[in-house]
PDB file of C-alpha atoms in Angstrom:
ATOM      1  CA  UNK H   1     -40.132   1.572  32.966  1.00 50.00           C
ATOM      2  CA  UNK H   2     -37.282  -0.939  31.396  1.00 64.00           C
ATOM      3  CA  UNK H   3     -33.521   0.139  30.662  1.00 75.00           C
ATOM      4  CA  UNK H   4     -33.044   3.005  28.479  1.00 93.00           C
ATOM      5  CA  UNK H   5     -31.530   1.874  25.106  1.00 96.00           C
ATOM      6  CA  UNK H   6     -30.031   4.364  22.487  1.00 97.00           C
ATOM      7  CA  UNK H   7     -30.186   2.516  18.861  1.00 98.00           C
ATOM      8  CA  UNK H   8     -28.451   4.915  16.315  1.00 98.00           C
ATOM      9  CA  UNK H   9     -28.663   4.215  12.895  1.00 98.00           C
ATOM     10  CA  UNK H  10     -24.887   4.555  11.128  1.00 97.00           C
ATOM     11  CA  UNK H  11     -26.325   3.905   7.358  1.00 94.00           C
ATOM     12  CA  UNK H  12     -27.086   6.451   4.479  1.00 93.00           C
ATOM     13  CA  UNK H  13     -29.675   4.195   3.731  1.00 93.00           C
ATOM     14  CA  UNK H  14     -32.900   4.234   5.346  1.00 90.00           C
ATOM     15  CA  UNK H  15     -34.007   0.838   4.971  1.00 91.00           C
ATOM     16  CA  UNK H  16     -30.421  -0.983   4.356  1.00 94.00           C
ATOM     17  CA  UNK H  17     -29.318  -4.415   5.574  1.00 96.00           C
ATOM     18  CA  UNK H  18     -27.573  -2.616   8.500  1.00 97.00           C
ATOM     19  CA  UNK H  19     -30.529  -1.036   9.659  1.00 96.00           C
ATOM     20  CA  UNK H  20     -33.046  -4.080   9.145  1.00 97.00           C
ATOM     21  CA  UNK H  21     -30.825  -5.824  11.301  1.00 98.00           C
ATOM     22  CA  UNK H  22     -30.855  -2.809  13.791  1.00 98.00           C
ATOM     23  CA  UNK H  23     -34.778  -2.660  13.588  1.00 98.00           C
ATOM     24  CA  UNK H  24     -34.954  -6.483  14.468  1.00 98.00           C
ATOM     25  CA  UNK H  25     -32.658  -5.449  17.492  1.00 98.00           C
ATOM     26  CA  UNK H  26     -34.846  -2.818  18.412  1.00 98.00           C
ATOM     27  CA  UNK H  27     -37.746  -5.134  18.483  1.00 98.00           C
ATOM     28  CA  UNK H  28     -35.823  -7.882  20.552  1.00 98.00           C
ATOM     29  CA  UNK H  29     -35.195  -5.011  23.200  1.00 97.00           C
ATOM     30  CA  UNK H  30     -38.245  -3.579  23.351  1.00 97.00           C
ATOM     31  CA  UNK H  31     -40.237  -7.034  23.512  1.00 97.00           C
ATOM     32  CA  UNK H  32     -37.822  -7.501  26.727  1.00 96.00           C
ATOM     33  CA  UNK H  33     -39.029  -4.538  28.189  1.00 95.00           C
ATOM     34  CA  UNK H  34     -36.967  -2.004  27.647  1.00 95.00           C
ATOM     35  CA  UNK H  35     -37.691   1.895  26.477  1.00 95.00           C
ATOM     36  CA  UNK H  36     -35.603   2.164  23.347  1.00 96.00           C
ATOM     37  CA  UNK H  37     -34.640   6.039  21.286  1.00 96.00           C
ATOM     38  CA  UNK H  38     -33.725   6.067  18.201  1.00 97.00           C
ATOM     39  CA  UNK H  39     -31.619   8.216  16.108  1.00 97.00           C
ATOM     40  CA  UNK H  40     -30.974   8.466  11.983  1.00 97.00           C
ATOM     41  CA  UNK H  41     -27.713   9.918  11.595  1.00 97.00           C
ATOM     42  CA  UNK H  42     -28.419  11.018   8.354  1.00 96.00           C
ATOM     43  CA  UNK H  43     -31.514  13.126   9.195  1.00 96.00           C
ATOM     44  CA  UNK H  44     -29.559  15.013  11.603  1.00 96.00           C
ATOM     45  CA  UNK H  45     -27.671  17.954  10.634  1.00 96.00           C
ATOM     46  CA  UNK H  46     -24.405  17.582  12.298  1.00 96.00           C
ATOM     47  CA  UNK H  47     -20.600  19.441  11.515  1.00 96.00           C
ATOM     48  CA  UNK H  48     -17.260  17.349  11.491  1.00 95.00           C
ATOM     49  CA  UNK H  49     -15.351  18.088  14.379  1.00 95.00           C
ATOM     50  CA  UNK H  50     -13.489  21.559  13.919  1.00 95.00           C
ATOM     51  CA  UNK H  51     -10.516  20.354  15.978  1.00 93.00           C
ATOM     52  CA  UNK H  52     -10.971  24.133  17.850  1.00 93.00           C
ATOM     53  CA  UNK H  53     -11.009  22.876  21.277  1.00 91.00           C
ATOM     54  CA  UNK H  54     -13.467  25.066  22.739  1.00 93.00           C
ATOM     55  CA  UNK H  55     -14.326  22.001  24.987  1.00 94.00           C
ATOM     56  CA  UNK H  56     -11.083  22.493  26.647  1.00 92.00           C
ATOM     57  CA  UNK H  57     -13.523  24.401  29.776  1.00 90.00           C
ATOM     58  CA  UNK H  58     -16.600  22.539  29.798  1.00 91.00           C
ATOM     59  CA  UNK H  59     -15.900  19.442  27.925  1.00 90.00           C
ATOM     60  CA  UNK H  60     -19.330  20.141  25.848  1.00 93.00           C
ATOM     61  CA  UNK H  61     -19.267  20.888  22.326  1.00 94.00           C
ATOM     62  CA  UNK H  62     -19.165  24.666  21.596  1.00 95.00           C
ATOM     63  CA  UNK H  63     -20.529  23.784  18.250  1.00 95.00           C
ATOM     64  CA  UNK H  64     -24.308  24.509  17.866  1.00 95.00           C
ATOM     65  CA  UNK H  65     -25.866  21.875  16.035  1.00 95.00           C
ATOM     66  CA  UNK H  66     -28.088  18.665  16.152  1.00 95.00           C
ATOM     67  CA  UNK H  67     -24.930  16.874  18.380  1.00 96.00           C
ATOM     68  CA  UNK H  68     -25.724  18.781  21.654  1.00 92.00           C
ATOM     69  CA  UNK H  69     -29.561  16.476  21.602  1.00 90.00           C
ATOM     70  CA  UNK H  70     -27.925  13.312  20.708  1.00 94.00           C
ATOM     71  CA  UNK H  71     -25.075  13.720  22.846  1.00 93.00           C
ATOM     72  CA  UNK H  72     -27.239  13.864  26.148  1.00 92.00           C
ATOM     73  CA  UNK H  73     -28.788  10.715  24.770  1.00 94.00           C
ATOM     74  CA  UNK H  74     -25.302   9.261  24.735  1.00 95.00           C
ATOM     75  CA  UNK H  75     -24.374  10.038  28.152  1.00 92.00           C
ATOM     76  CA  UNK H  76     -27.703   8.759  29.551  1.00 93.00           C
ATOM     77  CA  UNK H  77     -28.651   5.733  28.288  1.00 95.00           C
ATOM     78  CA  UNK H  78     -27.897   2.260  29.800  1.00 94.00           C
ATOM     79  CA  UNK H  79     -27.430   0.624  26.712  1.00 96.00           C
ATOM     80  CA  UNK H  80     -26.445   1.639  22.856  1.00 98.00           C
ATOM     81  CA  UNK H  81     -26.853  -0.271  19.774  1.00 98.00           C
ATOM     82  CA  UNK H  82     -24.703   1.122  16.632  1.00 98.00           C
ATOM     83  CA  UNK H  83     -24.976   0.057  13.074  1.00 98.00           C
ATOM     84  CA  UNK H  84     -22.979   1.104  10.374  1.00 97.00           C
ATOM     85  CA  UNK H  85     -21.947  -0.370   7.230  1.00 97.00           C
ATOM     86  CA  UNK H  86     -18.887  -0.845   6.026  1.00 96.00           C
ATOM     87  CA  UNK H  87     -16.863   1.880   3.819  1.00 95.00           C
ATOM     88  CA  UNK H  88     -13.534   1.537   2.715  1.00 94.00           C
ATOM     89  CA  UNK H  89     -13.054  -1.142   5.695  1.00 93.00           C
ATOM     90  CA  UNK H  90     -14.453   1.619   8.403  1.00 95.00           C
ATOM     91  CA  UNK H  91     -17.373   3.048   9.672  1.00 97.00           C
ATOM     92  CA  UNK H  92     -19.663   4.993   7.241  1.00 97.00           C
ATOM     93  CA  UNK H  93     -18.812   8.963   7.255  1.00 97.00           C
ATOM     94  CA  UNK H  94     -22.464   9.508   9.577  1.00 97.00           C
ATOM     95  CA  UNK H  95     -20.746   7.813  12.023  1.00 97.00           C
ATOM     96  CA  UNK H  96     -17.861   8.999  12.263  1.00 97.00           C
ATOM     97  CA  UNK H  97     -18.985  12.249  12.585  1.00 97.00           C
ATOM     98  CA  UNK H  98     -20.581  11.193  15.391  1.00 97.00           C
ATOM     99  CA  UNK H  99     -17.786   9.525  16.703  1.00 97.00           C
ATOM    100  CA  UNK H 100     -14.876  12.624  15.974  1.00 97.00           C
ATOM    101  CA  UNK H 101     -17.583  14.859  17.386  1.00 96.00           C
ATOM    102  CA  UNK H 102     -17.291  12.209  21.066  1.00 96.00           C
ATOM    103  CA  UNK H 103     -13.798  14.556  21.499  1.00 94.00           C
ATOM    104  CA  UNK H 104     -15.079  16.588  23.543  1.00 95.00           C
ATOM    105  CA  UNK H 105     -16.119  13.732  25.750  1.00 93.00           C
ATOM    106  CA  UNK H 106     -12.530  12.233  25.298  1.00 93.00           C
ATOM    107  CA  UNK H 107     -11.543  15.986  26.684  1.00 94.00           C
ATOM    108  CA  UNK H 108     -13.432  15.762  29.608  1.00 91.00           C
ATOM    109  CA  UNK H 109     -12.793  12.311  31.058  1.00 89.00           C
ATOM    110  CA  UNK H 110      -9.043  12.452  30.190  1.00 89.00           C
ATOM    111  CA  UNK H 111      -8.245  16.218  30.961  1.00 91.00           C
ATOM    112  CA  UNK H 112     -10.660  17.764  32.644  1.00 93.00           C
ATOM    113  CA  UNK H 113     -11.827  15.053  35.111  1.00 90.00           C
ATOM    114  CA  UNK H 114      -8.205  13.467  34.576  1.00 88.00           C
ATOM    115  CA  UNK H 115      -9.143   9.771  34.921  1.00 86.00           C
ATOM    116  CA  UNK H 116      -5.778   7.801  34.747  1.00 85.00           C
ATOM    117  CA  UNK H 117      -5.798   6.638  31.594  1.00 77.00           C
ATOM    118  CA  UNK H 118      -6.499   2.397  31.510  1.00 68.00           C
ATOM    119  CA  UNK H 119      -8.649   2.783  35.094  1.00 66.00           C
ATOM    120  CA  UNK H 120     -12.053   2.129  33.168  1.00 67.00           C
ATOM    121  CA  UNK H 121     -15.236   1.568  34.710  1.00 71.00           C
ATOM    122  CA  UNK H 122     -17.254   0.226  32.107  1.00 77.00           C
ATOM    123  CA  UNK H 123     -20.633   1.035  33.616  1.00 79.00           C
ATOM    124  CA  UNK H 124     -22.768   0.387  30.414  1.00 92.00           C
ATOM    125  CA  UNK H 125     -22.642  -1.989  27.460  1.00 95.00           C
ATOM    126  CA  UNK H 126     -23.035  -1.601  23.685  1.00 97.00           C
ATOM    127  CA  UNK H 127     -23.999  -3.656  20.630  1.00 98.00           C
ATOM    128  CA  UNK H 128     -22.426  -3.150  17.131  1.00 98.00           C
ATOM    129  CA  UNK H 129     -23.559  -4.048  14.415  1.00 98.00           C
ATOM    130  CA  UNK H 130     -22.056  -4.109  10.630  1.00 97.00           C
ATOM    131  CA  UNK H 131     -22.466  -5.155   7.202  1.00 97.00           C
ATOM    132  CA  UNK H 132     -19.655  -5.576   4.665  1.00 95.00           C
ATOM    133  CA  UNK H 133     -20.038  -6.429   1.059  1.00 93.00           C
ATOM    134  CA  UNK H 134     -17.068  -8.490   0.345  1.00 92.00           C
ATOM    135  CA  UNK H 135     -15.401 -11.527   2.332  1.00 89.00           C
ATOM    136  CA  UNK H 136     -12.660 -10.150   3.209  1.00 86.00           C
ATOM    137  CA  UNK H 137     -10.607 -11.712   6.406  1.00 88.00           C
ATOM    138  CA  UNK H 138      -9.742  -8.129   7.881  1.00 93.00           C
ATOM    139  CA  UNK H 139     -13.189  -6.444   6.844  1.00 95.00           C
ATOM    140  CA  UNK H 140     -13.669  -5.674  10.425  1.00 96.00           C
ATOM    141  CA  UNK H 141     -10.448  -5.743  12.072  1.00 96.00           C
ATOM    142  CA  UNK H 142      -9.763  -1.899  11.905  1.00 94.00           C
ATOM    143  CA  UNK H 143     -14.063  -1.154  12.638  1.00 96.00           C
ATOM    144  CA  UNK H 144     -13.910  -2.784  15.648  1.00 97.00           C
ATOM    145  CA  UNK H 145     -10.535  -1.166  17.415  1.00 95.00           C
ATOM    146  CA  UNK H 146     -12.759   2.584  16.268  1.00 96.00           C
ATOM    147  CA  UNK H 147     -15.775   1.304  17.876  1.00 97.00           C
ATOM    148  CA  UNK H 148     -14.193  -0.419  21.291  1.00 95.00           C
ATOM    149  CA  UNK H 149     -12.422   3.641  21.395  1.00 92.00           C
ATOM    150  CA  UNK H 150     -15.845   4.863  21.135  1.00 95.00           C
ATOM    151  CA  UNK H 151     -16.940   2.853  23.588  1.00 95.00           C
ATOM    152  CA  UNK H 152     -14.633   3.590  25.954  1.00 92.00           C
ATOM    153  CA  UNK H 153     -15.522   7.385  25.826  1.00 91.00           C
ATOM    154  CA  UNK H 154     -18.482   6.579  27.119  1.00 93.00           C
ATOM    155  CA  UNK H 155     -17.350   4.288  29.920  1.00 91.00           C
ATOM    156  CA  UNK H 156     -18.991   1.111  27.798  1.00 94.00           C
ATOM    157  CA  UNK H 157     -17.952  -2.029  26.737  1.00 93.00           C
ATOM    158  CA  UNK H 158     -18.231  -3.051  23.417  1.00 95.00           C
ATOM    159  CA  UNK H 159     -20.806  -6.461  24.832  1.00 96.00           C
ATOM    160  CA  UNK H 160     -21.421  -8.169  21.631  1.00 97.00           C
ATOM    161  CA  UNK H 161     -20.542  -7.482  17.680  1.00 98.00           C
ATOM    162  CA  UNK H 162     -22.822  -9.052  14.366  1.00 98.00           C
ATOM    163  CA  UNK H 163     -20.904  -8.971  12.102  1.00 97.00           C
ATOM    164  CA  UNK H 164     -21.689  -9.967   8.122  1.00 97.00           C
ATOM    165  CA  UNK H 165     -20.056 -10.134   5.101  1.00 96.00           C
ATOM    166  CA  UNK H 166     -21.347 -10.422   1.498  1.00 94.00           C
ATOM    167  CA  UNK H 167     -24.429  -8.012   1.876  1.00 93.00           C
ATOM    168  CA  UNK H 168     -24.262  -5.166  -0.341  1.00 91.00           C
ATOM    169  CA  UNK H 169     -27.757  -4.253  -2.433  1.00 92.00           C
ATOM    170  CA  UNK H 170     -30.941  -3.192  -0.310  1.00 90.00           C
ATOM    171  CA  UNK H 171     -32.387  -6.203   0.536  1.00 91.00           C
ATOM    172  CA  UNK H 172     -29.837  -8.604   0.453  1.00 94.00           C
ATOM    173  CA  UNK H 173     -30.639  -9.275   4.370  1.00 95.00           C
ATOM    174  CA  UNK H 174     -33.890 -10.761   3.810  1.00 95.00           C
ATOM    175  CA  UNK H 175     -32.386 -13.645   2.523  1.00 96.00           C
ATOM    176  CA  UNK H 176     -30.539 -14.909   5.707  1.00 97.00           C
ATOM    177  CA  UNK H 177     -33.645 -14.882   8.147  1.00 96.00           C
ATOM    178  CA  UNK H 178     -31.062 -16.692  10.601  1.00 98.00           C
ATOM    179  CA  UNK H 179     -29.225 -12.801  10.724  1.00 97.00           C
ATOM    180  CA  UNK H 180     -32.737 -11.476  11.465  1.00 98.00           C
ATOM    181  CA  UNK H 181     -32.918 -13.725  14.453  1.00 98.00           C
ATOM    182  CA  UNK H 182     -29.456 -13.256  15.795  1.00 98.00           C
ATOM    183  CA  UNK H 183     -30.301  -9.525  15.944  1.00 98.00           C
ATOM    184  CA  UNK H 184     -33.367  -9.940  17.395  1.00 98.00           C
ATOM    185  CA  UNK H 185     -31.955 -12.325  20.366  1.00 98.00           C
ATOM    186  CA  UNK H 186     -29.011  -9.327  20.360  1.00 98.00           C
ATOM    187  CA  UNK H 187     -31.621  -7.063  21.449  1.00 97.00           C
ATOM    188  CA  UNK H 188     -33.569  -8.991  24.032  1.00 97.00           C
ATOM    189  CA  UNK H 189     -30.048  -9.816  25.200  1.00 97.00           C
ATOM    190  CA  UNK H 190     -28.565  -5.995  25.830  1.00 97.00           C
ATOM    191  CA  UNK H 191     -31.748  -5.630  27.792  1.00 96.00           C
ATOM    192  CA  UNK H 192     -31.219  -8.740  30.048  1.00 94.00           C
ATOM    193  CA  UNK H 193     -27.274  -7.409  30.377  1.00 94.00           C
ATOM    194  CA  UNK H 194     -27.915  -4.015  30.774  1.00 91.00           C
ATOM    195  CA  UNK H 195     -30.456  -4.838  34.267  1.00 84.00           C
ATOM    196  CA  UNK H 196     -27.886  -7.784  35.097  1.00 68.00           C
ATOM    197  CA  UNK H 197     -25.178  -5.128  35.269  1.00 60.00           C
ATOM    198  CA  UNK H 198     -27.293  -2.308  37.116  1.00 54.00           C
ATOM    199  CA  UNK H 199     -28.224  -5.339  39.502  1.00 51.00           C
ATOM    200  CA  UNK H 200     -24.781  -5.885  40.070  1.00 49.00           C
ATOM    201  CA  UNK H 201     -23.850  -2.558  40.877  1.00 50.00           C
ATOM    202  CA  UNK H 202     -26.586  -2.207  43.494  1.00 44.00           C
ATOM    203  CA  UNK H 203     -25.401  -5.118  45.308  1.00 41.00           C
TER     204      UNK H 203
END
């Protein structure tokens, strides 16, 4: 059995350019061998974080919903791919539920298992990737700072980013095959990163 791989689909749209790109990804990985999940945000049904910190015992969510499957998928795979598109220069609102729900993680690395805060052991790696429709120079300045945070939660490091601007309509992906291929590569890549870094760690 190859790496475990989590992709996670970030987009309201089901066949966006975000997650075309994250399908070619997800092709690339599993061509390489690897045993990839995936998970469409928006079919999940999944509250906003309630800011009630009753994961101030446990560090698990106490709210019952479609997070507590997902979030065992999180913890467990070697590997994560995220896509999202690009809303008012940020993630979409699917994933940053999914990101705001990750407290409770936060909670129990930083007060419940107190690791010093800036000792990180980056044990896994992760692949964004994001679609912006206009060319602006900052488009993904404030995206990426969320998503290395997100990482970090979940002692990974934020390996590679594809990042594109000037796709907005469904579609508009098809006509850079050159973005299809980069994603594809991306994927066979995690996989070859992912076993290089479990290698590593043996030794």
């Amino acid at each position: 059995m190859g790496a475990k791989i989590l992709a996670i689909y970030g987009s309201p749209r089901r066949k966006g350019n975000t997650a075309t790109l994250l399908k070619r990804a997800v092709q690339g990985a599993c061509d390489a061998g690897a045993e990839v999940d995936e998970v469409l945000l928006r079919d999940l049904k999944m509250s906003p974080c309630l800011e009630i910190y009753g994961c101030k015992e446990t560090g698990r969510c106490v709210i019952q919903d479609d997070f507590q499957k997902i979030s065992e998928q999180l913890l467990t795979c070697r590997g994560l791919m995220l896509a999202s598109p690009i809303f008012f220069y940020t993630v979409s609102a699917h994933t940053k539920i999914l990101m705001d729900r990750c407290q409770s993680l936060w909670v129990k690395k930083y007060w419940i298992d107190k690791v010093p805060f800036g000792r990180r052991e980056l044990s896994r790696k992760g692949l964004f990737i994001s679609v912006g429709a206009t060319k602006g120079k900052k488009l993904f300045d404030g995206t990426l700072h969320t998503v290395r945070y997100f990482f970090d939660v979940l002692d990974m490091q934020l390996w590679r980013s594809l990042l594109y601007r000037e796709l907005d309509f469904e579609g508009d992906i098809l006509k850079h095959p050159e973005y299809l291929q980069e994603a594809y590569d991306a994927g066979k890549d995690l996989v070859q990163a992912v076993g290089d870094l479990m290698t590593d760690r043996v030794l």
